[in-house]
CSV table of C-alpha atoms and ligand atoms in Angstrom, one decimal:
chain,number,residue,atom,x,y,z
A,30,MET,CA,-21.2,41.4,-3.0
A,31,LYS,CA,-19.7,43.3,-5.9
A,32,VAL,CA,-16.9,40.8,-6.3
A,33,PRO,CA,-18.1,37.3,-5.4
A,34,LEU,CA,-15.8,34.6,-4.0
A,35,SER,CA,-16.3,32.2,-6.9
A,36,LYS,CA,-18.5,31.8,-10.0
A,37,PRO,CA,-18.9,28.8,-12.3
A,38,ASP,CA,-18.2,29.3,-16.0
A,39,ILE,CA,-21.3,28.0,-17.8
A,40,GLY,CA,-21.5,28.6,-21.5
A,41,GLU,CA,-23.8,27.7,-24.5
A,42,ARG,CA,-22.2,24.3,-24.8
A,43,GLU,CA,-23.2,23.3,-21.3
A,44,ILE,CA,-26.8,24.5,-21.9
A,45,GLU,CA,-26.9,22.6,-25.2
A,46,LEU,CA,-25.7,19.3,-23.8
A,47,VAL,CA,-28.0,19.5,-20.7
A,48,VAL,CA,-31.0,20.4,-22.8
A,49,SER,CA,-30.3,17.5,-25.2
A,50,VAL,CA,-30.5,15.1,-22.2
A,51,LEU,CA,-33.8,16.6,-21.2
A,52,LYS,CA,-35.1,16.1,-24.7
A,53,SER,CA,-33.7,12.5,-24.9
A,54,GLY,CA,-36.0,11.2,-22.2
A,55,GLN,CA,-33.1,9.2,-20.5
A,56,LEU,CA,-32.3,11.1,-17.4
A,57,SER,CA,-30.2,8.6,-15.5
A,58,LEU,CA,-27.9,5.6,-16.1
A,59,GLY,CA,-27.5,6.4,-19.8
A,60,PRO,CA,-24.9,7.2,-22.4
A,61,ARG,CA,-23.7,10.5,-21.0
A,62,LEU,CA,-22.6,8.9,-17.7
A,63,ALA,CA,-20.6,6.3,-19.6
A,64,GLU,CA,-19.1,8.9,-21.9
A,65,PHE,CA,-18.2,11.2,-19.0
A,66,GLU,CA,-16.5,8.4,-17.1
A,67,GLN,CA,-14.6,7.3,-20.2
A,68,LYS,CA,-13.4,10.8,-21.2
A,69,PHE,CA,-12.4,11.6,-17.6
A,70,ALA,CA,-10.4,8.4,-17.3
A,71,GLU,CA,-8.6,9.3,-20.6
A,72,TYR,CA,-7.9,12.8,-19.3
A,73,VAL,CA,-6.3,11.7,-16.0
A,74,ASP,CA,-4.9,8.5,-17.6
A,75,THR,CA,-6.3,5.9,-15.2
A,76,ARG,CA,-7.9,2.6,-16.1
A,77,PHE,CA,-11.2,3.4,-14.4
A,78,ALA,CA,-13.3,6.4,-13.5
A,79,VAL,CA,-16.5,6.0,-11.5
A,80,ALA,CA,-18.8,9.1,-11.4
A,81,ILE,CA,-20.5,9.7,-8.0
A,82,SER,CA,-23.1,12.2,-6.9
A,83,SER,CA,-20.6,14.2,-4.8
A,84,GLY,CA,-17.0,14.3,-3.9
A,85,THR,CA,-17.9,13.5,-0.3
A,86,SER,CA,-19.8,10.3,-1.3
A,87,ALA,CA,-16.9,9.4,-3.6
A,88,LEU,CA,-14.5,9.5,-0.7
A,89,HIS,CA,-16.9,7.5,1.4
A,90,LEU,CA,-17.2,4.7,-1.1
A,91,CYS,CA,-13.4,4.5,-1.4
A,92,VAL,CA,-13.0,4.1,2.3
A,93,LYS,CA,-15.6,1.4,2.3
A,94,ALA,CA,-14.2,-0.3,-0.8
A,95,LEU,CA,-10.8,-0.5,0.9
A,96,GLY,CA,-12.3,-2.3,3.8
A,97,ILE,CA,-11.7,0.4,6.4
A,98,GLY,CA,-14.2,0.1,9.3
A,99,PRO,CA,-14.6,0.0,13.0
A,100,GLY,CA,-11.3,-0.7,14.8
A,101,ASP,CA,-9.3,1.0,12.1
A,102,GLU,CA,-7.5,4.3,11.8
A,103,VAL,CA,-6.5,6.6,8.9
A,104,LEU,CA,-3.8,9.2,8.9
A,105,THR,CA,-5.0,12.5,7.4
A,106,THR,CA,-4.9,16.2,7.7
A,107,SER,CA,-7.0,18.5,9.9
A,108,PHE,CA,-6.3,21.5,7.5
A,109,SER,CA,-8.9,20.5,5.0
A,110,PHE,CA,-12.6,20.5,4.1
A,111,VAL,CA,-14.5,18.4,6.7
A,112,ALA,CA,-15.4,15.7,4.0
A,113,SER,CA,-11.9,14.3,4.0
A,114,ALA,CA,-12.3,13.3,7.7
A,115,ASN,CA,-16.0,12.6,7.7
A,116,CYS,CA,-15.6,9.9,5.1
A,117,VAL,CA,-13.6,7.9,7.7
A,118,LEU,CA,-16.1,8.4,10.4
A,119,TYR,CA,-19.0,7.2,8.2
A,120,GLU,CA,-17.5,3.8,8.4
A,121,GLY,CA,-16.8,3.8,12.1
A,122,ALA,CA,-13.1,4.3,11.7
A,123,ARG,CA,-11.1,7.1,13.2
A,124,PRO,CA,-9.1,9.8,11.5
A,125,VAL,CA,-5.8,10.5,13.1
A,126,PHE,CA,-4.6,14.0,12.3
A,127,VAL,CA,-1.0,14.7,11.2
A,128,ASP,CA,0.2,18.2,11.2
A,129,ILE,CA,0.9,20.1,8.0
A,130,ASP,CA,4.0,21.5,6.5
A,131,PRO,CA,3.5,25.3,7.1
A,132,ALA,CA,5.0,26.1,3.7
A,133,THR,CA,2.8,23.9,1.5
A,134,LEU,CA,-0.2,23.6,3.9
A,135,ASN,CA,-0.3,19.9,3.0
A,136,ILE,CA,0.2,16.9,5.3
A,137,ASP,CA,3.8,16.7,6.3
A,138,PRO,CA,5.3,13.3,5.3
A,139,ALA,CA,8.1,13.5,7.9
A,140,LYS,CA,5.4,13.9,10.6
A,141,ILE,CA,3.5,10.8,9.2
A,142,ASN,CA,6.7,8.8,9.8
A,143,ALA,CA,7.3,10.4,13.2
A,144,ILE,CA,3.7,9.5,14.4
A,145,ILE,CA,4.0,5.9,13.1
A,146,ALA,CA,7.3,5.5,14.9
A,147,ARG,CA,5.9,7.0,18.1
A,148,ASP,CA,2.4,5.6,18.3
A,149,TYR,CA,2.2,2.4,16.4
A,150,ALA,CA,3.7,-1.1,16.8
A,151,TRP,CA,4.6,-3.1,13.6
A,152,ASP,CA,4.1,-6.9,13.7
A,153,GLY,CA,5.3,-7.4,10.1
A,154,LYS,CA,1.7,-7.1,8.8
A,155,HIS,CA,-0.1,-4.4,10.6
A,156,LEU,CA,0.5,-1.2,12.5
A,157,THR,CA,-1.4,-1.2,15.7
A,158,ASN,CA,-1.9,2.0,17.7
A,159,ARG,CA,-0.3,1.3,21.2
A,160,ARG,CA,-2.9,3.5,23.0
A,161,SER,CA,-6.1,2.9,21.1
A,162,GLY,CA,-5.5,-0.6,20.0
A,163,ARG,CA,-6.8,0.2,16.5
A,164,VAL,CA,-5.1,-0.8,13.3
A,165,LEU,CA,-3.8,1.8,10.9
A,166,LYS,CA,-5.2,1.0,7.5
A,167,ALA,CA,-4.6,4.0,5.2
A,168,ILE,CA,-3.2,7.4,4.5
A,169,LEU,CA,-5.6,10.0,3.1
A,170,PRO,CA,-3.6,13.0,1.8
A,171,VAL,CA,-5.5,16.0,0.6
A,172,HIS,CA,-4.0,18.2,-2.2
A,173,VAL,CA,-4.9,21.4,-0.4
A,174,PHE,CA,-5.7,24.4,-2.6
A,175,GLY,CA,-4.6,22.5,-5.7
A,176,LEU,CA,-1.0,22.0,-4.6
A,177,PRO,CA,0.0,18.3,-4.9
A,178,CYS,CA,1.2,16.7,-1.6
A,179,ASP,CA,4.8,15.3,-1.5
A,180,MET,CA,3.6,11.9,-2.7
A,181,GLU,CA,6.9,10.1,-3.0
A,182,PRO,CA,7.6,9.7,0.7
A,183,ILE,CA,3.9,9.1,1.4
A,184,LEU,CA,3.8,6.2,-1.0
A,185,GLN,CA,7.1,4.8,0.4
A,186,THR,CA,5.7,4.8,3.9
A,187,ALA,CA,2.4,3.2,2.7
A,188,ASP,CA,4.4,0.6,0.9
A,189,ALA,CA,6.6,-0.2,3.9
A,190,PHE,CA,3.6,-0.7,6.2
A,191,ASN,CA,0.8,-2.2,3.9
A,192,LEU,CA,-1.2,1.0,4.0
A,193,SER,CA,-3.8,2.0,1.4
A,194,VAL,CA,-3.6,5.5,0.0
A,195,ILE,CA,-6.8,7.5,-0.9
A,196,GLU,CA,-6.0,10.8,-2.4
A,197,ASP,CA,-8.4,13.6,-1.9
A,198,ALA,CA,-7.8,15.5,-5.1
A,199,CYS,CA,-11.1,17.4,-5.0
A,200,GLU,CA,-9.3,20.7,-5.1
A,201,ALA,CA,-6.5,19.6,-7.5
A,202,LEU,CA,-7.9,18.5,-10.9
A,203,GLY,CA,-5.0,19.2,-13.4
A,204,ALA,CA,-2.3,19.5,-10.7
A,205,ILE,CA,1.0,17.7,-11.5
A,206,TYR,CA,3.6,16.1,-9.3
A,207,HIS,CA,6.8,15.1,-11.0
A,208,GLY,CA,5.0,14.7,-14.4
A,209,GLN,CA,2.0,12.8,-13.1
A,210,LEU,CA,-1.5,14.1,-12.4
A,211,ALA,CA,-2.5,14.4,-8.7
A,212,GLY,CA,-5.1,11.9,-7.8
A,213,THR,CA,-3.5,9.1,-9.7
A,214,PHE,CA,-0.9,7.9,-7.3
A,215,GLY,CA,-2.8,6.1,-4.6
A,216,ASP,CA,-5.1,3.0,-4.6
A,217,ALA,CA,-7.9,5.5,-5.5
A,218,GLY,CA,-8.2,9.2,-6.0
A,219,VAL,CA,-11.2,11.4,-5.7
A,220,PHE,CA,-12.2,14.6,-7.6
A,221,GLY,CA,-15.1,16.9,-6.7
A,222,PHE,CA,-17.3,18.9,-9.0
A,223,TYR,CA,-19.1,21.4,-6.7
A,224,PRO,CA,-19.6,24.8,-8.5
A,225,ASN,CA,-16.5,26.4,-7.1
A,226,LYS,CA,-14.1,23.6,-8.3
A,227,GLN,CA,-11.9,23.7,-11.4
A,228,MET,CA,-14.8,22.1,-13.3
A,229,THR,CA,-18.4,21.5,-12.1
A,230,THR,CA,-21.3,19.2,-12.6
A,231,ALA,CA,-23.3,21.3,-10.1
A,232,GLU,CA,-23.0,18.5,-7.6
A,233,GLY,CA,-20.8,15.5,-8.3
A,234,GLY,CA,-17.5,13.7,-7.9
A,235,MET,CA,-15.3,11.1,-9.5
A,236,ILE,CA,-13.3,8.1,-8.2
A,237,VAL,CA,-10.3,7.2,-10.3
A,238,THR,CA,-8.3,4.0,-9.9
A,239,ASN,CA,-6.3,1.5,-11.8
A,240,ASP,CA,-7.6,-1.3,-9.6
A,241,ALA,CA,-10.5,-3.2,-11.2
A,242,ARG,CA,-11.8,-4.5,-7.9
A,243,ILE,CA,-12.1,-1.0,-6.4
A,244,ALA,CA,-13.8,0.3,-9.5
A,245,SER,CA,-16.4,-2.5,-9.5
A,246,VAL,CA,-17.1,-2.3,-5.8
A,247,CYS,CA,-17.6,1.4,-6.0
A,248,ARG,CA,-19.9,1.0,-9.1
A,249,SER,CA,-22.0,-1.5,-7.1
A,250,LEU,CA,-22.0,0.6,-3.9
A,251,ARG,CA,-23.2,3.8,-5.7
A,252,ASN,CA,-26.0,1.8,-7.3
A,253,GLN,CA,-27.8,0.1,-4.3
A,254,GLY,CA,-25.3,-2.8,-4.1
A,255,ARG,CA,-26.3,-4.2,-7.4
A,256,ASP,CA,-23.8,-6.3,-9.2
A,257,ALA,CA,-23.2,-5.7,-12.9
A,258,SER,CA,-24.2,-9.1,-14.1
A,259,ALA,CA,-27.5,-9.7,-12.3
A,260,GLY,CA,-30.9,-8.0,-12.5
A,261,TRP,CA,-32.2,-4.7,-11.3
A,262,LEU,CA,-33.6,-6.1,-8.1
A,263,ARG,CA,-30.8,-8.3,-7.1
A,264,HIS,CA,-28.6,-6.6,-4.4
A,265,VAL,CA,-25.4,-8.4,-3.4
A,266,GLU,CA,-24.4,-6.0,-0.7
A,267,LEU,CA,-25.5,-3.0,1.3
A,268,GLY,CA,-25.3,-0.2,-1.1
A,269,TYR,CA,-26.3,3.5,-1.5
A,270,ASN,CA,-27.7,5.7,-4.2
A,271,CYS,CA,-25.0,8.0,-5.1
A,272,ARG,CA,-25.4,7.9,-8.9
A,273,LEU,CA,-24.6,10.9,-11.1
A,274,SER,CA,-27.6,11.7,-13.3
A,275,GLU,CA,-27.4,12.2,-17.1
A,276,LEU,CA,-28.0,15.9,-16.7
A,277,HIS,CA,-25.0,16.2,-14.3
A,278,SER,CA,-22.9,14.0,-16.6
A,279,ALA,CA,-23.7,16.1,-19.6
A,280,LEU,CA,-22.7,19.3,-17.7
A,281,GLY,CA,-19.5,17.5,-16.8
A,282,LEU,CA,-18.8,16.6,-20.4
A,283,ALA,CA,-19.1,20.2,-21.6
A,284,GLN,CA,-16.9,21.4,-18.8
A,285,LEU,CA,-14.3,18.7,-19.5
A,286,GLU,CA,-14.2,19.8,-23.2
A,287,LYS,CA,-13.0,23.2,-22.1
A,288,LEU,CA,-11.0,22.2,-19.0
A,289,GLU,CA,-7.6,23.3,-20.4
A,290,ALA,CA,-9.1,26.7,-21.1
A,291,LEU,CA,-10.6,26.9,-17.6
A,292,LEU,CA,-7.3,26.0,-16.0
A,293,ALA,CA,-5.4,28.5,-18.1
A,294,SER,CA,-7.8,31.2,-17.1
A,295,ARG,CA,-7.3,30.3,-13.5
A,296,ASP,CA,-3.5,30.5,-14.0
A,297,ARG,CA,-3.9,33.9,-15.5
A,298,VAL,CA,-6.0,35.2,-12.6
A,299,ALA,CA,-3.4,33.8,-10.1
A,300,GLN,CA,-0.6,35.6,-11.9
A,301,TRP,CA,-2.5,38.9,-11.7
A,302,TYR,CA,-2.9,38.3,-8.0
A,303,ALA,CA,0.8,37.5,-7.6
A,304,ARG,CA,1.7,40.7,-9.4
A,305,GLY,CA,-0.6,42.8,-7.3
A,306,LEU,CA,0.3,41.4,-3.9
A,307,THR,CA,4.0,40.5,-4.1
A,308,GLY,CA,6.0,42.4,-1.5
A,309,VAL,CA,3.1,43.4,0.7
A,310,PRO,CA,4.6,43.2,4.3
A,311,ASN,CA,3.2,40.4,6.5
A,312,LEU,CA,1.3,38.8,3.6
A,313,ASP,CA,2.4,35.4,2.4
A,314,LEU,CA,1.3,34.3,-1.1
A,315,PRO,CA,0.7,30.7,-2.2
A,316,THR,CA,4.0,28.7,-2.2
A,317,VAL,CA,5.7,27.6,-5.4
A,318,CYS,CA,7.3,24.1,-5.1
A,319,PRO,CA,9.8,22.7,-7.6
A,320,GLY,CA,8.5,19.6,-9.3
A,321,ARG,CA,4.9,20.4,-8.5
A,322,LYS,CA,2.4,22.3,-10.7
A,323,ARG,CA,-0.4,23.8,-8.7
A,324,SER,CA,-3.9,23.7,-10.3
A,325,TRP,CA,-5.4,26.9,-9.1
A,326,PHE,CA,-8.5,26.2,-7.1
A,327,VAL,CA,-8.7,29.2,-4.8
A,328,TYR,CA,-6.3,32.1,-4.1
A,329,VAL,CA,-5.5,31.9,-0.4
A,330,VAL,CA,-3.2,34.4,1.2
A,331,ARG,CA,-1.8,34.0,4.6
A,332,LEU,CA,-1.2,36.8,7.1
A,333,SER,CA,2.0,36.7,9.1
A,334,GLY,CA,3.4,38.7,11.9
A,335,PRO,CA,2.5,38.7,15.6
A,336,SER,CA,-1.0,40.0,15.2
A,337,ALA,CA,-1.9,38.0,12.1
A,338,PRO,CA,-5.3,36.5,13.4
A,339,ARG,CA,-6.5,40.0,14.3
A,340,ASP,CA,-5.2,41.5,11.1
A,341,ARG,CA,-7.1,39.0,9.2
A,342,GLU,CA,-10.3,40.0,10.9
A,343,ILE,CA,-9.7,43.7,10.1
A,344,LEU,CA,-9.0,42.7,6.5
A,345,ILE,CA,-12.2,40.7,6.3
A,346,GLU,CA,-14.2,43.8,7.5
A,347,ASP,CA,-12.4,46.1,5.1
A,348,LEU,CA,-13.0,43.8,2.1
A,349,ALA,CA,-16.7,43.4,3.1
A,350,ALA,CA,-17.0,47.2,3.3
A,351,ARG,CA,-15.9,47.4,-0.3
A,352,GLY,CA,-18.3,44.7,-1.5
A,353,ILE,CA,-15.5,42.1,-1.9
A,354,ALA,CA,-16.3,38.5,-0.7
A,355,CYS,CA,-13.7,36.5,1.1
A,356,GLN,CA,-13.6,33.4,3.3
A,357,THR,CA,-11.5,32.2,6.3
A,358,TYR,CA,-10.3,28.9,4.8
A,359,PHE,CA,-10.0,26.3,6.3
A,360,PRO,CA,-11.1,26.2,9.9
A,361,ALA,CA,-9.1,23.2,11.3
A,362,ILE,CA,-11.4,20.1,11.3
A,363,HIS,CA,-10.4,19.0,14.8
A,364,GLN,CA,-11.6,22.4,16.1
A,365,GLN,CA,-15.1,22.0,14.6
A,366,PRO,CA,-17.8,21.7,17.3
A,367,TYR,CA,-18.8,18.1,16.5
A,368,PHE,CA,-15.1,17.0,16.3
A,369,ARG,CA,-14.3,18.5,19.7
A,370,LYS,CA,-16.9,16.2,21.2
A,371,LEU,CA,-15.7,13.2,19.3
A,372,LEU,CA,-12.0,13.2,19.6
A,373,SER,CA,-9.6,14.7,22.1
A,374,VAL,CA,-6.8,16.2,20.1
A,375,SER,CA,-4.5,18.1,22.4
A,376,ALA,CA,-4.0,21.6,21.2
A,377,ALA,CA,-0.3,21.3,21.1
A,378,SER,CA,-0.2,18.5,18.6
A,379,LEU,CA,-1.3,20.4,15.5
A,380,PRO,CA,0.3,23.8,15.9
A,381,HIS,CA,0.8,24.5,12.2
A,382,SER,CA,-2.8,23.4,11.3
A,383,GLU,CA,-4.2,25.7,14.0
A,384,CYS,CA,-2.0,28.6,13.0
A,385,ALA,CA,-2.9,28.2,9.3
A,386,SER,CA,-6.6,28.1,10.2
A,387,GLU,CA,-6.2,31.4,12.1
A,388,THR,CA,-4.3,33.2,9.4
A,389,CYS,CA,-5.4,32.0,5.9
A,390,LEU,CA,-7.9,33.9,3.8
A,391,ALA,CA,-9.4,33.0,0.5
A,392,LEU,CA,-9.8,36.0,-1.9
A,393,PRO,CA,-12.3,36.0,-4.8
A,394,PHE,CA,-11.1,33.6,-7.5
A,395,PHE,CA,-12.9,32.3,-10.6
A,396,PRO,CA,-11.9,31.8,-14.2
A,397,SER,CA,-13.9,34.8,-15.6
A,398,MET,CA,-12.5,37.2,-13.1
A,399,THR,CA,-11.2,40.3,-14.9
A,400,GLU,CA,-7.8,42.0,-14.4
A,401,GLU,CA,-9.8,45.1,-13.1
A,402,GLN,CA,-11.5,43.0,-10.5
A,403,VAL,CA,-8.2,41.4,-9.3
A,404,GLU,CA,-6.7,44.9,-9.1
A,405,GLU,CA,-9.7,46.1,-7.1
A,406,VAL,CA,-9.2,43.3,-4.6
A,407,CYS,CA,-5.4,43.9,-4.5
A,408,ILE,CA,-5.9,47.6,-3.8
A,409,ALA,CA,-8.3,46.8,-1.0
A,410,VAL,CA,-5.9,44.3,0.6
A,411,ARG,CA,-2.9,46.5,0.3
A,412,GLY,CA,-4.9,49.4,1.7
A,413,SER,CA,-6.1,47.4,4.7
A,414,LEU,CA,-2.7,46.1,5.6
A,415,ALA,CA,-1.0,49.4,5.1
A,416,GLN,CA,-3.2,50.9,7.8
A,417,ARG,CA,-2.0,48.5,10.5
A,418,GLY,CA,-0.2,50.1,13.4
A,419,THR,CA,-1.5,53.5,12.4
A,420,SER,CA,-4.5,55.6,13.5
A,421,ARG,CA,-6.9,53.0,12.1
A,422,GLU,CA,-6.1,50.5,14.9
A,423,PRO,CA,-8.0,52.3,17.8
A,424,PHE,CA,-11.3,52.1,16.0
A,425,LEU,CA,-11.3,48.4,16.8
A,426,THR,CA,-14.7,47.2,18.0
A,427,GLY,CA,-15.2,45.4,21.2
A,428,SER,CA,-15.7,42.1,19.3
A,429,ARG,CA,-12.1,42.1,18.3
A,430,LEU,CA,-10.1,40.3,20.9
A,431,PRO,CA,-6.7,41.5,21.8
A,432,GLN,CA,-3.8,39.6,20.4
A,433,ARG,CA,-3.4,36.0,21.8
A,434,ALA,CA,-6.1,36.7,24.4
A,435,GLY,CA,-8.7,34.0,25.0
A,436,SER,CA,-8.6,30.4,23.9
A,437,THR,CA,-8.3,29.4,20.3
A,438,ARG,CA,-12.0,28.5,20.5
A,439,GLU,CA,-13.0,32.0,21.6
A,440,ARG,CA,-11.0,33.6,18.9
A,441,GLU,CA,-12.7,31.3,16.3
A,442,GLN,CA,-16.1,32.1,17.6
A,443,SER,CA,-15.4,35.8,17.4
A,444,ILE,CA,-14.7,35.2,13.7
A,445,ALA,CA,-17.7,33.0,13.2
A,446,PHE,CA,-20.3,35.3,14.7
A,447,ARG,CA,-19.1,38.5,13.3
B,528,LIG,C1,-14.8,20.0,-2.4
B,528,LIG,C2,-14.1,19.1,-1.6
B,528,LIG,C3,-14.6,17.8,-1.3
B,528,LIG,C4,-15.9,17.3,-1.9
B,528,LIG,O1,-17.0,18.1,-1.7
B,528,LIG,P1,-18.4,17.8,-2.3
B,528,LIG,O2,-19.1,19.1,-2.1
B,528,LIG,O3,-19.0,16.7,-1.6
B,528,LIG,O4,-18.3,17.5,-3.8
B,528,LIG,C5,-13.8,17.0,-0.6
B,528,LIG,N1,-12.6,17.4,-0.1
B,528,LIG,C6,-12.1,18.6,-0.3
B,528,LIG,C7,-10.8,18.9,0.3
B,528,LIG,C8,-12.9,19.5,-1.0
B,528,LIG,O5,-12.4,20.7,-1.2
């Protein structure tokens, strides 16, 4: 691909710090890990930061640390990366999907309240699902595409019903909700450092919390269930190995040093996109919300109009033909093959999540992207959409399903196997 979907920004400083770890001889559980955690905690302004080998494992440890297990449920969103639901399944609990607000693409707080009122009984201590008999333990909001969720009503609901809050802020490092960084509102927040994120450690993640118990439980769980005071071969509980190595931590430190510049570059690229794509018919650009500053993670546009899913397929082909990468983002989690077997979610209950998953498209987006590259993508997008309804349409191939024909599943597969 001439224009890739994403690209990490690795400079001399990253190389220098990683090489210095290699030369030091201490490759794990050393000074870089401690320094990375301390500087990260300072940046987000929480008491504790616990570095983990991936964002997914970080979410898992939070679920476990909060005592969520078999017989429990967690309210979350289906319009996300699978990790935010998988972390609940790992512990034998069940994610219950709440539909999104179609404007923000984040979990809809009003629908959280509606589902609690409809499906759960409150005994003054616990919310019990009237049908499943399981207990609701937590809300797990995801700050999708770097836009903070509407945290105030979510925290109010959590407060009213003794629910924990785990924020999946893996896409939202640097995002601000009413003056406070996303990821720092709940009992715990999680960041991810995969190479396409705002900053990277190659693989890695971070748990942030102000709760000393959560921090120490997560530290123990990531390190084979050891406790801090006792020896190397004393294991006080069933733990895991999800430590972040010194090499990864050094990479994280170098990225953290230049995080503000990385975020500013992303802002600039997003502004070029907005300029190049504003006013294109049937193309919705990322929402701006008062009181919320998005941290640009990806640039996701949304096709609208009656033939949006098919228009998206045409757009994907047109971009590919010009060497421009793109990604249908996200496919709804409840429609993933393994989830269909696991849970029966009636199609009607998540209409906005399903619609978003059929119409959203991530365009190339990375901090070193040039104005010319953005312009090239914008020209391709405008060109593709301008052709709709004209002589271009009849050259549709047989793989393109007519509008609204077939089940959602068939339409998805036609996208997946193209
Ligand atoms: C990236 C991401 C994660 C974590 O992914 P890892 O690859 O395990 O670091 C979790 N949730 C969301 C929404 C993400 O985008």
